[in-house]
PDB file of C-alpha atoms in Angstrom:
ATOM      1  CA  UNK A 418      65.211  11.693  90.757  1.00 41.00           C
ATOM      2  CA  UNK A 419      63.271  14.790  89.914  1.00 40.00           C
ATOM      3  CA  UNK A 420      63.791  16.424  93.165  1.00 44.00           C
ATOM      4  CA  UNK A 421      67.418  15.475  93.257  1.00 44.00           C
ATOM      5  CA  UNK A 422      67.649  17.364  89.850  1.00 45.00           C
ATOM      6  CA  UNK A 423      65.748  19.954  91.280  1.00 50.00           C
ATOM      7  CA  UNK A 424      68.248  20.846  94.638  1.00 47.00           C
ATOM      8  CA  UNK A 425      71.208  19.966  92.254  1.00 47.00           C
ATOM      9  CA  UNK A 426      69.773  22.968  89.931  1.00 47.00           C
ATOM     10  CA  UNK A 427      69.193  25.319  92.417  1.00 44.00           C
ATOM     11  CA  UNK A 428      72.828  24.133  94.349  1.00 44.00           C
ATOM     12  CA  UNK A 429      74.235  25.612  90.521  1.00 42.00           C
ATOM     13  CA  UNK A 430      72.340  28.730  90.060  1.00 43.00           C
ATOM     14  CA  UNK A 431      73.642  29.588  93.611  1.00 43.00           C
ATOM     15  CA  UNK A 432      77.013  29.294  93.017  1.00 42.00           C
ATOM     16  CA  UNK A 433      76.701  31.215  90.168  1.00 43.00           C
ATOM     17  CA  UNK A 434      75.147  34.123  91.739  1.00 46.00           C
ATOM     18  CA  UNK A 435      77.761  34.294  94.034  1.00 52.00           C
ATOM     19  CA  UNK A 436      80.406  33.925  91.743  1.00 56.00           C
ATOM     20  CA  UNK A 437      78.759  36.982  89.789  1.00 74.00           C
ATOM     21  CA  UNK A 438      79.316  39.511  92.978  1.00 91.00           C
ATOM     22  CA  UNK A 439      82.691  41.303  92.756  1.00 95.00           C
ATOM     23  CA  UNK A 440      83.941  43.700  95.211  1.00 96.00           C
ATOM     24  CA  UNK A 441      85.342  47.300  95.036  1.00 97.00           C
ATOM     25  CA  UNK A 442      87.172  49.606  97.625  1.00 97.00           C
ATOM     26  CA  UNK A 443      86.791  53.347  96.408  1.00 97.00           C
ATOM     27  CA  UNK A 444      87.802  56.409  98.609  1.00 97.00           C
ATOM     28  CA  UNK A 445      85.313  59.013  98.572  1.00 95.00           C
ATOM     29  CA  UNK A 446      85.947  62.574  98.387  1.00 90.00           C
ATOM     30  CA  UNK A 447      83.773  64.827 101.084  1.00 89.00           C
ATOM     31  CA  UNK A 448      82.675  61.953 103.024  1.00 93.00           C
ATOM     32  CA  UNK A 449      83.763  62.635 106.271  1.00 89.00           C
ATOM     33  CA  UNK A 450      80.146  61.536 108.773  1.00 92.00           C
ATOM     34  CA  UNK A 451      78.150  59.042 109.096  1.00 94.00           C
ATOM     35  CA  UNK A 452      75.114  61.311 107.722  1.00 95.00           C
ATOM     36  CA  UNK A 453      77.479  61.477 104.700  1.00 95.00           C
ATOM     37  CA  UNK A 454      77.967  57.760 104.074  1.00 96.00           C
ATOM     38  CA  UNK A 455      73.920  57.526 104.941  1.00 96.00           C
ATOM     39  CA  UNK A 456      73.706  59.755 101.567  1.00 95.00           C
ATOM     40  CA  UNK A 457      76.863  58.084  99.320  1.00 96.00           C
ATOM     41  CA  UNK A 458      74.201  54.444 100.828  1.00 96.00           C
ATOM     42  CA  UNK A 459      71.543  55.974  99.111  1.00 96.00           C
ATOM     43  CA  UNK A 460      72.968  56.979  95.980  1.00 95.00           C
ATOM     44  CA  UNK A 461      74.585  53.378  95.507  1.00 96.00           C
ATOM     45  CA  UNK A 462      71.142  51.805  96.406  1.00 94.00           C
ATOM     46  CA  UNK A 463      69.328  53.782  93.219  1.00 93.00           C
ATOM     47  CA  UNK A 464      71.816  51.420  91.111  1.00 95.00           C
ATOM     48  CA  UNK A 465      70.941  47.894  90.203  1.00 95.00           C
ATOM     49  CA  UNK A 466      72.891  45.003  91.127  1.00 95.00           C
ATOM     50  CA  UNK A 467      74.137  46.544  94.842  1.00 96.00           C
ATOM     51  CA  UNK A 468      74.616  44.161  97.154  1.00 95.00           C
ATOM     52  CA  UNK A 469      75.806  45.823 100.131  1.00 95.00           C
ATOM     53  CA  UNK A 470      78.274  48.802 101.250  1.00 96.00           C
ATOM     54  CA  UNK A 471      80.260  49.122 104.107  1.00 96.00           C
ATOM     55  CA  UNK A 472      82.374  52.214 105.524  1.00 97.00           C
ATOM     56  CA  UNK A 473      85.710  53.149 106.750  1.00 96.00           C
ATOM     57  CA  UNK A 474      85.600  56.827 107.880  1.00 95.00           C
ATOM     58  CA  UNK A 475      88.669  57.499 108.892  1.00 95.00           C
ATOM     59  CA  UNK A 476      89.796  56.118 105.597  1.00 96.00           C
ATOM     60  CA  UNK A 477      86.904  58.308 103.530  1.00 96.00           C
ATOM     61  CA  UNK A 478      86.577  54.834 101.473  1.00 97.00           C
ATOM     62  CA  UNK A 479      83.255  52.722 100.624  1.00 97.00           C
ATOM     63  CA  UNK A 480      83.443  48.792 100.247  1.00 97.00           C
ATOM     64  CA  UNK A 481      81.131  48.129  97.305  1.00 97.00           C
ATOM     65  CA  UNK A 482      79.520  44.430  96.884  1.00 97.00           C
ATOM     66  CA  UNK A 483      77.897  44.449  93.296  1.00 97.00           C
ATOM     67  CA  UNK A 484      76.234  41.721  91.099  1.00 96.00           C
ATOM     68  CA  UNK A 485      78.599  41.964  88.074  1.00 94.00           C
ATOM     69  CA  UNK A 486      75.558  40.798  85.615  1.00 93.00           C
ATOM     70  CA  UNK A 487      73.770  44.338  86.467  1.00 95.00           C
ATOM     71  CA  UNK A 488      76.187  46.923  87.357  1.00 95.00           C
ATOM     72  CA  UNK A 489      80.092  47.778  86.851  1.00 95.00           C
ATOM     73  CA  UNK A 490      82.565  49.431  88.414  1.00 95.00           C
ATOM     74  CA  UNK A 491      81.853  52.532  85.759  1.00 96.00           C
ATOM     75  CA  UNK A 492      78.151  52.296  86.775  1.00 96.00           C
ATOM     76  CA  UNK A 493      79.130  52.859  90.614  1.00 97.00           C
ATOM     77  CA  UNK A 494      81.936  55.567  90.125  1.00 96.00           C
ATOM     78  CA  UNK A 495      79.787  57.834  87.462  1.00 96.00           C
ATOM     79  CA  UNK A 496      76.898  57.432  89.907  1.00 95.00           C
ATOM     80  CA  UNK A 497      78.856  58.644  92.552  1.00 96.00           C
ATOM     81  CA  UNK A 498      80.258  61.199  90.548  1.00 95.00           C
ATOM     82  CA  UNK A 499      76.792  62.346  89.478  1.00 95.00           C
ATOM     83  CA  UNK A 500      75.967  63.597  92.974  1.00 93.00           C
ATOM     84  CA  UNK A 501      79.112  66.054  92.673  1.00 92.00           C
ATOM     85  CA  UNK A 502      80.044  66.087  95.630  1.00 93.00           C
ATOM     86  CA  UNK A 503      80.938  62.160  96.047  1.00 94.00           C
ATOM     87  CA  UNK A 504      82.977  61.835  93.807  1.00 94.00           C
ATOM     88  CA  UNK A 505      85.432  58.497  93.617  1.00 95.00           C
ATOM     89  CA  UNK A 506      88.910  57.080  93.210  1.00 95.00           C
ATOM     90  CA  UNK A 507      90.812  54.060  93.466  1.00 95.00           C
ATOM     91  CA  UNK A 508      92.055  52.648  96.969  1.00 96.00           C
ATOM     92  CA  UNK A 509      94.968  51.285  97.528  1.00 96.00           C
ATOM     93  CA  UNK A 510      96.874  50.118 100.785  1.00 94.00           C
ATOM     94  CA  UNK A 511      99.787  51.515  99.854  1.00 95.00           C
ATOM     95  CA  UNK A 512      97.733  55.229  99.668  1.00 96.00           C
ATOM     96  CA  UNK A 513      99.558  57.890 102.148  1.00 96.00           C
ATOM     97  CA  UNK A 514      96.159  58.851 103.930  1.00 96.00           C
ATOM     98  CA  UNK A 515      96.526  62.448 105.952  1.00 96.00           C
ATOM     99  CA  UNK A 516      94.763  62.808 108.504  1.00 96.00           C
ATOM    100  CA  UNK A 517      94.820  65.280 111.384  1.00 96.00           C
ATOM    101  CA  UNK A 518      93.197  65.145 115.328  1.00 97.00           C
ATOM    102  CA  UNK A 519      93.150  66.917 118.168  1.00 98.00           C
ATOM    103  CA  UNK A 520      93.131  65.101 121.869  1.00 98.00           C
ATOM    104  CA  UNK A 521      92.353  67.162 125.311  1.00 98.00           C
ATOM    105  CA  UNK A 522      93.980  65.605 128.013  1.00 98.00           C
ATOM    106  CA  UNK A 523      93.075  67.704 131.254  1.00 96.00           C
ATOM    107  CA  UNK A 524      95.810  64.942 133.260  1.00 95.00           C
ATOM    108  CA  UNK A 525      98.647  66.525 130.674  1.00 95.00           C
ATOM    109  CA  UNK A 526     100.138  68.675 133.298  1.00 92.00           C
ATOM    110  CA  UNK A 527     103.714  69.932 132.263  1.00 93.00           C
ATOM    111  CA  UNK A 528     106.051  69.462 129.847  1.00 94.00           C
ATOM    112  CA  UNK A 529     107.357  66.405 131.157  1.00 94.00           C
ATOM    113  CA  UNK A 530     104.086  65.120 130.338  1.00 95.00           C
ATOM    114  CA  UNK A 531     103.988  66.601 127.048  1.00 96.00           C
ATOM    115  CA  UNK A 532     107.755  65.051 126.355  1.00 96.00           C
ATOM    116  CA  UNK A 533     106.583  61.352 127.574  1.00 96.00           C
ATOM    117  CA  UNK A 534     103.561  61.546 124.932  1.00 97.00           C
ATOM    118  CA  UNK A 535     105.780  62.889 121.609  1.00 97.00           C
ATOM    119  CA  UNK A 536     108.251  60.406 122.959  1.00 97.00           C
ATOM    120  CA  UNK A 537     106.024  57.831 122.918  1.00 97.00           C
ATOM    121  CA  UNK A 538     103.548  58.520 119.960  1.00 98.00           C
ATOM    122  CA  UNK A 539     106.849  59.081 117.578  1.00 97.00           C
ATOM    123  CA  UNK A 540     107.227  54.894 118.089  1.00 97.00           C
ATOM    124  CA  UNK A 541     103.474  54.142 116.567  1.00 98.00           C
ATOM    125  CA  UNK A 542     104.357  53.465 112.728  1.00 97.00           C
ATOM    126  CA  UNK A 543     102.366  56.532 110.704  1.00 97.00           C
ATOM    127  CA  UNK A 544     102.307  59.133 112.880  1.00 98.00           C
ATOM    128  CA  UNK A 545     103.485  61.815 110.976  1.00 95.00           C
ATOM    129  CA  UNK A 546     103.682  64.584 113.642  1.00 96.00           C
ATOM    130  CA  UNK A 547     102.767  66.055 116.881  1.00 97.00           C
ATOM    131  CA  UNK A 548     102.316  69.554 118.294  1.00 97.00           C
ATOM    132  CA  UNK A 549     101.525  69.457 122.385  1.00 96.00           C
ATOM    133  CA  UNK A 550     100.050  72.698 123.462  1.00 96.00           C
ATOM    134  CA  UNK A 551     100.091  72.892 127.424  1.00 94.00           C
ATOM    135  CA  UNK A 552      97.942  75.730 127.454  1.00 93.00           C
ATOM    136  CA  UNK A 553      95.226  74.434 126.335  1.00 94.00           C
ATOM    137  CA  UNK A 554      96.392  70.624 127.677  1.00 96.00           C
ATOM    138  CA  UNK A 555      95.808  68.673 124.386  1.00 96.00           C
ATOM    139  CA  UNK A 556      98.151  67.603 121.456  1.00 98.00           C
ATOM    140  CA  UNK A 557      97.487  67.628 117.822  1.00 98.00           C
ATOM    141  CA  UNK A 558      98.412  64.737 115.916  1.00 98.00           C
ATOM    142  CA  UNK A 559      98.867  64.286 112.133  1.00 98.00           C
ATOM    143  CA  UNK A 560      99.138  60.668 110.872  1.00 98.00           C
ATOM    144  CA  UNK A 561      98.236  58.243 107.672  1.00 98.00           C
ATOM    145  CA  UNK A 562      95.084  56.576 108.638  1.00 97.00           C
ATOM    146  CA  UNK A 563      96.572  53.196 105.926  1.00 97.00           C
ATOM    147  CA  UNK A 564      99.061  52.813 108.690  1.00 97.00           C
ATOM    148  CA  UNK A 565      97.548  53.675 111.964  1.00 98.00           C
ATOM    149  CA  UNK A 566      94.145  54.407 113.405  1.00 97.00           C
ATOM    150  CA  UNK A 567      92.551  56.553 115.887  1.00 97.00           C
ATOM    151  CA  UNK A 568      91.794  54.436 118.520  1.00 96.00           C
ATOM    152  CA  UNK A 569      95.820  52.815 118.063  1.00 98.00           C
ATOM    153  CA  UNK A 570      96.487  56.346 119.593  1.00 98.00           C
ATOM    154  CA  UNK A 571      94.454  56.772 121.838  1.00 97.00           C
ATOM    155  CA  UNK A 572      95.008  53.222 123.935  1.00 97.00           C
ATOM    156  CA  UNK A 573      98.423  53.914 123.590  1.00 98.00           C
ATOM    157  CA  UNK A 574      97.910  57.511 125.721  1.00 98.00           C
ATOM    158  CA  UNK A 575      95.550  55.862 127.885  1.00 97.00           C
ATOM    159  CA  UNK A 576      98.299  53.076 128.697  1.00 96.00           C
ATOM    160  CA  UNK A 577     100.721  56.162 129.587  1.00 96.00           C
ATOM    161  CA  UNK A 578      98.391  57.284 131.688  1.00 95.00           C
ATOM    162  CA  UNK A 579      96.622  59.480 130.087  1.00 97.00           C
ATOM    163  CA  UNK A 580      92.866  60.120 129.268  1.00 98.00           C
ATOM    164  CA  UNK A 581      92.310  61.513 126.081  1.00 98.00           C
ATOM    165  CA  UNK A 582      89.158  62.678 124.535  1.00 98.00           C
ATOM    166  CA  UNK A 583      88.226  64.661 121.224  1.00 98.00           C
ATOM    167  CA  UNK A 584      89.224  68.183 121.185  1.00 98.00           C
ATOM    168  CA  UNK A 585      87.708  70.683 118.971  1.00 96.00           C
ATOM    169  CA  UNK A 586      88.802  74.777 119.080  1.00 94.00           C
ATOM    170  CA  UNK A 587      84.621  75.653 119.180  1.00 96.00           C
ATOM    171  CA  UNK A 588      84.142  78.103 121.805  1.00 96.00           C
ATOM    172  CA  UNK A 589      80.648  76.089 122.655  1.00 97.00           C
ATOM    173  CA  UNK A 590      82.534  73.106 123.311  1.00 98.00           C
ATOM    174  CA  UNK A 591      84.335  72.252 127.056  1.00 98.00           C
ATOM    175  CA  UNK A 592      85.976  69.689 129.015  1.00 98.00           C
ATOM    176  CA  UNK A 593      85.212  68.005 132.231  1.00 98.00           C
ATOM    177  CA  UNK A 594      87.242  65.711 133.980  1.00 98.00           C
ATOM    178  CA  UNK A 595      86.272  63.345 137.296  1.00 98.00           C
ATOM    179  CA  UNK A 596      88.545  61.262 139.790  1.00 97.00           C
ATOM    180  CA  UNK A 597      86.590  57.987 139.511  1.00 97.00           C
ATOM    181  CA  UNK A 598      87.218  54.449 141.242  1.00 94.00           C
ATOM    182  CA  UNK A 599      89.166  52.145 139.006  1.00 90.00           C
ATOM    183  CA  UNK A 600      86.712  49.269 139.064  1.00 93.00           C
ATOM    184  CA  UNK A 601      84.410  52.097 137.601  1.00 94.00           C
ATOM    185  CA  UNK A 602      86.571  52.655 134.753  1.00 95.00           C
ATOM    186  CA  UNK A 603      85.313  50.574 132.238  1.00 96.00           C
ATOM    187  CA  UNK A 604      83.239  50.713 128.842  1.00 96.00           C
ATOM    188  CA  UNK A 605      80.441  50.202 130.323  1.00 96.00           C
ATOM    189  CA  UNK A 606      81.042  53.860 132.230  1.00 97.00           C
ATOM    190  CA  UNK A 607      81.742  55.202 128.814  1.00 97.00           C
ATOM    191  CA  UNK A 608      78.132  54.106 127.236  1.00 96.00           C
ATOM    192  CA  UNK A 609      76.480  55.655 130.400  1.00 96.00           C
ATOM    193  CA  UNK A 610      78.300  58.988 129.337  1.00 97.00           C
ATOM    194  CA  UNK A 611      78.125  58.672 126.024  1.00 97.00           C
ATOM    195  CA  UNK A 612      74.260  58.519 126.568  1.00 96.00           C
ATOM    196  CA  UNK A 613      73.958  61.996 128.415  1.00 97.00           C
ATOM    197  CA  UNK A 614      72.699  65.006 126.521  1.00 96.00           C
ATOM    198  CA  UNK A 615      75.281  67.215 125.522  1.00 97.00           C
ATOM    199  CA  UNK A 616      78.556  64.900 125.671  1.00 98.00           C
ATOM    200  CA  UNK A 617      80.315  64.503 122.547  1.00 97.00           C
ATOM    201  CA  UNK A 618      83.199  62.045 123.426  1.00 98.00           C
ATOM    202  CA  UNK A 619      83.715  60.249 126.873  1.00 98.00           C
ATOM    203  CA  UNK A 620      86.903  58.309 127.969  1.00 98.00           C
ATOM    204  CA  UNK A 621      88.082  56.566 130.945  1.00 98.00           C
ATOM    205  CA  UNK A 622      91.419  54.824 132.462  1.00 97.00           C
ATOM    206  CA  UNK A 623      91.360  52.608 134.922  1.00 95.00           C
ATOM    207  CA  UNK A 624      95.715  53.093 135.445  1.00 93.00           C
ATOM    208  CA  UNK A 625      94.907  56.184 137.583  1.00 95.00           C
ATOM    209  CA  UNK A 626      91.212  56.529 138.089  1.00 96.00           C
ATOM    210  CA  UNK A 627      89.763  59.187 135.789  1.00 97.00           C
ATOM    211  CA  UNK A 628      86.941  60.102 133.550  1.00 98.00           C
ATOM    212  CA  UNK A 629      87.118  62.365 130.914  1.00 98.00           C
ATOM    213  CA  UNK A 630      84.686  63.765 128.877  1.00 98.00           C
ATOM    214  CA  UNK A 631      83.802  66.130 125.850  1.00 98.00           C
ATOM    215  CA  UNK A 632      80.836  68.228 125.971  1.00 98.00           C
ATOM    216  CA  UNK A 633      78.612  70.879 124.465  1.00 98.00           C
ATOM    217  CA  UNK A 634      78.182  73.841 126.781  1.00 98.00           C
ATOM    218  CA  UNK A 635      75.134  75.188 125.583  1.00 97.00           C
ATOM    219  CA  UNK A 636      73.246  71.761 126.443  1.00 98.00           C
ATOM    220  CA  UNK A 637      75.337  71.179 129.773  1.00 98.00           C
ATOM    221  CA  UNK A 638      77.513  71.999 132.315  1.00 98.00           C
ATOM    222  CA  UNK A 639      80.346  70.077 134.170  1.00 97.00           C
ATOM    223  CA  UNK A 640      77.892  70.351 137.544  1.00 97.00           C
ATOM    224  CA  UNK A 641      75.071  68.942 135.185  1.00 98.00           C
ATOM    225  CA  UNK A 642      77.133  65.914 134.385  1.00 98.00           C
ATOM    226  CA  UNK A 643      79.059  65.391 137.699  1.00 97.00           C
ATOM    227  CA  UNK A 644      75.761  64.679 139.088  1.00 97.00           C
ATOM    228  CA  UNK A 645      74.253  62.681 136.161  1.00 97.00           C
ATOM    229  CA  UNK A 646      77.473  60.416 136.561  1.00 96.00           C
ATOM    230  CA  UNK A 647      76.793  60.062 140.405  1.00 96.00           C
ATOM    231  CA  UNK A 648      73.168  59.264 139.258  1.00 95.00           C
ATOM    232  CA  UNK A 649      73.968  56.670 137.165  1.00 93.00           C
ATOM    233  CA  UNK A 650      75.593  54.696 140.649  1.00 93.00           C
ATOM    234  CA  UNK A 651      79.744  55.883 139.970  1.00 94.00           C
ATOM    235  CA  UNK A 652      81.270  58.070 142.655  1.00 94.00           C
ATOM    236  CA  UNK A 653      83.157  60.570 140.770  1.00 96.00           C
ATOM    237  CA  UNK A 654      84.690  63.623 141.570  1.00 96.00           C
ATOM    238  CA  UNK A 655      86.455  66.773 140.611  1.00 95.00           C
ATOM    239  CA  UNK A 656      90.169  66.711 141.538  1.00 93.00           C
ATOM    240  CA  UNK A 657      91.886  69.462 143.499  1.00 85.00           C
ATOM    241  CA  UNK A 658      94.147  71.512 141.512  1.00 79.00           C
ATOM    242  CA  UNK A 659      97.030  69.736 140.270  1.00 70.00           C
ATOM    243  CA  UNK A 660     100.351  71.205 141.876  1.00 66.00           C
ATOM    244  CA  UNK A 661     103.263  70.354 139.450  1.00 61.00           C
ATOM    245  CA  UNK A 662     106.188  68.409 140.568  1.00 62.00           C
ATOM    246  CA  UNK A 663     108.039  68.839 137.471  1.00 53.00           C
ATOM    247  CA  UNK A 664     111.657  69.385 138.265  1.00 44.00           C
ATOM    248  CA  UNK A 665     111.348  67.611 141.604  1.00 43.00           C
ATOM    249  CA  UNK A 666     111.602  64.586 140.550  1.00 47.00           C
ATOM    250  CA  UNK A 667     114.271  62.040 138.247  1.00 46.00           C
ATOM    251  CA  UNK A 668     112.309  61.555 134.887  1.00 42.00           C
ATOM    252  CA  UNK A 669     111.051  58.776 133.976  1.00 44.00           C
TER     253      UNK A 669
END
C-alpha cells in the first residue's frame, strides 16, 4: 500500500511539473546566425526555470520552454533586453516578416530563363518581389518568411531546372558549377561538398545533371574543388560554354 502511495505521489508531482511549463514565441531583434542564437542560449540559460529554446532563423524568433513557478515571460524579455542588443517582441503568425536573398544560378542563361523563374516564383504565396540580373546570372528575391521559406524557393527553381545556390556581392566570394551524372545528384553529393574547405553553399539537380556550388576564393579555387569532387568518387565536369538558343526556339 505504501509503495502504491508512493508511485501514485510521484505520478502527481509529475503532472504538475509539467503542467507548470508554459511556452513563448518571441522574435529577436539582431539575431540573424547561429553564433547569435548560441549567445541569446546563453543569456536565457543564466535565468531560472528554462527549460529549453529552440530557433527559427529565418524567422529571427526563439521558442522559449519555461517553468512558470521560477520565471515569467517579463523575466525572459528584460533578460533579453539586458544584453542590448537582443532585445524582444511578440510573435505572431499573422507578422509580415521581410526578408531578402540572393540566388546564383550559373544555368540562368537568357532572359527566357530569367522570364520562366519571375513567372514561376510570382505563384509561391509571399514572395513579395524579384529582380533577375543576367549579368551576374542570379535573382534577388524579397519575401515574408510567415508565409514562405527559403528552401520553398529554392526546390521550386531546382524543379524548373535550375540550380541555385547562395549569392553574396563579396568580391572574395565565387561560383563554380560541374556537369555531374544524375544518379550523382543527390544529398548525399551535397554533404561531400558541403564538407570541403572553402565552400559556403552547395546544390545539386538531378533534372539536368549539375552541381553548383558557393565558395570562398581565398581558401579555394574551382580547379581545387573540381578535383576534390572527382576525389570523393563523382565524375564531374566543367561544361563548355553555353551558346544561347534564345529566339530559336517556341517558348515554353
Amino acid at each position: 500500500m505504501i509503495k502504491l502511495l508512493t508511485t501514485a505521489a510521484l505520478l502527481t508531482m509529475s503532472i504538475t511539473m509539467t503542467a507548470a511549463n508554459e511556452t513563448i514565441v518571441l522574435r529577436i531583434k539582431g539575431m540573424r546566425c547561429e553564433e547569435c542564437a548560441h549567445k541569446v542560449t546563453t543569456v536565457l540559460r543564466q535565468l531560472e526555470g528554462i527549460e529549453g529554446v529552440s530557433f527559427d532563423l529565418e524567422k529571427r524568433t526563439a521558442t522559449v520552454e519555461f517553468d512558470a513557478s521560477k520565471t515569467c515571460t517579463d523575466s525572459i524579455k528584460g533578460r533579453l533586453a539586458a544584453t542590448g542588443r537582443y532585445k524582444s517582441s511578440p510573435y505572431s503568425p499573422a507578422d509580415v516578416i521581410n526578408r531578402g536573398m540572393g540566388l546564383q544560378m550559373s544555368d540562368m542563361h537568357c532572359q527566357k530563363c530569367a522570364d520562366r523563374i519571375v513567372s514561376r516564383l510570382s505563384t509561391i504565396d509571399g514572395v513579395d518581389s524579384l529582380a533577375p540580373h543576367l549579368d551576374k546570372h542570379y535573382v534577388f528575391v524579397r519575401y515574408d518568411a510567415n508565409k514562405t521559406c527559403k528552401a520553398e524557393i529554392r526546390q521550386a527553381l531546382n524543379e524548373l531546372g535550375f540550380t541555385p545556390v547562395n549569392y553574396y556581392t563579396s568580391k572574395n566570394i565565387s561560383f563554380a558549377y560541374f556537369n555531374i551524372s544524375e544518379e550523382a545528384a543527390t544529398e548525399a553529393t551535397i554533404e561531400e561538398v558541403m564538407a570541403l574547405d572553402g565552400v559556403d553553399d552547395a546544390n545539386v539537380n538531378p533534372k539536368i545533371g549539375a552541381l553548383a556550388i558557393t565558395y570562398v576564393n581565398t581558401e579555394t579555387t574551382e580547379q581545387k574543388l573540381l578535383e576534390a569532387v572527382k576525389a570523393a568518387g563523382i565524375e564531374a565536369t566543367v561544361p563548355a560554354p553555353h551558346e544561347c538558343k534564345e529566339g530559336m526556339e517556341k517558348a515554353e
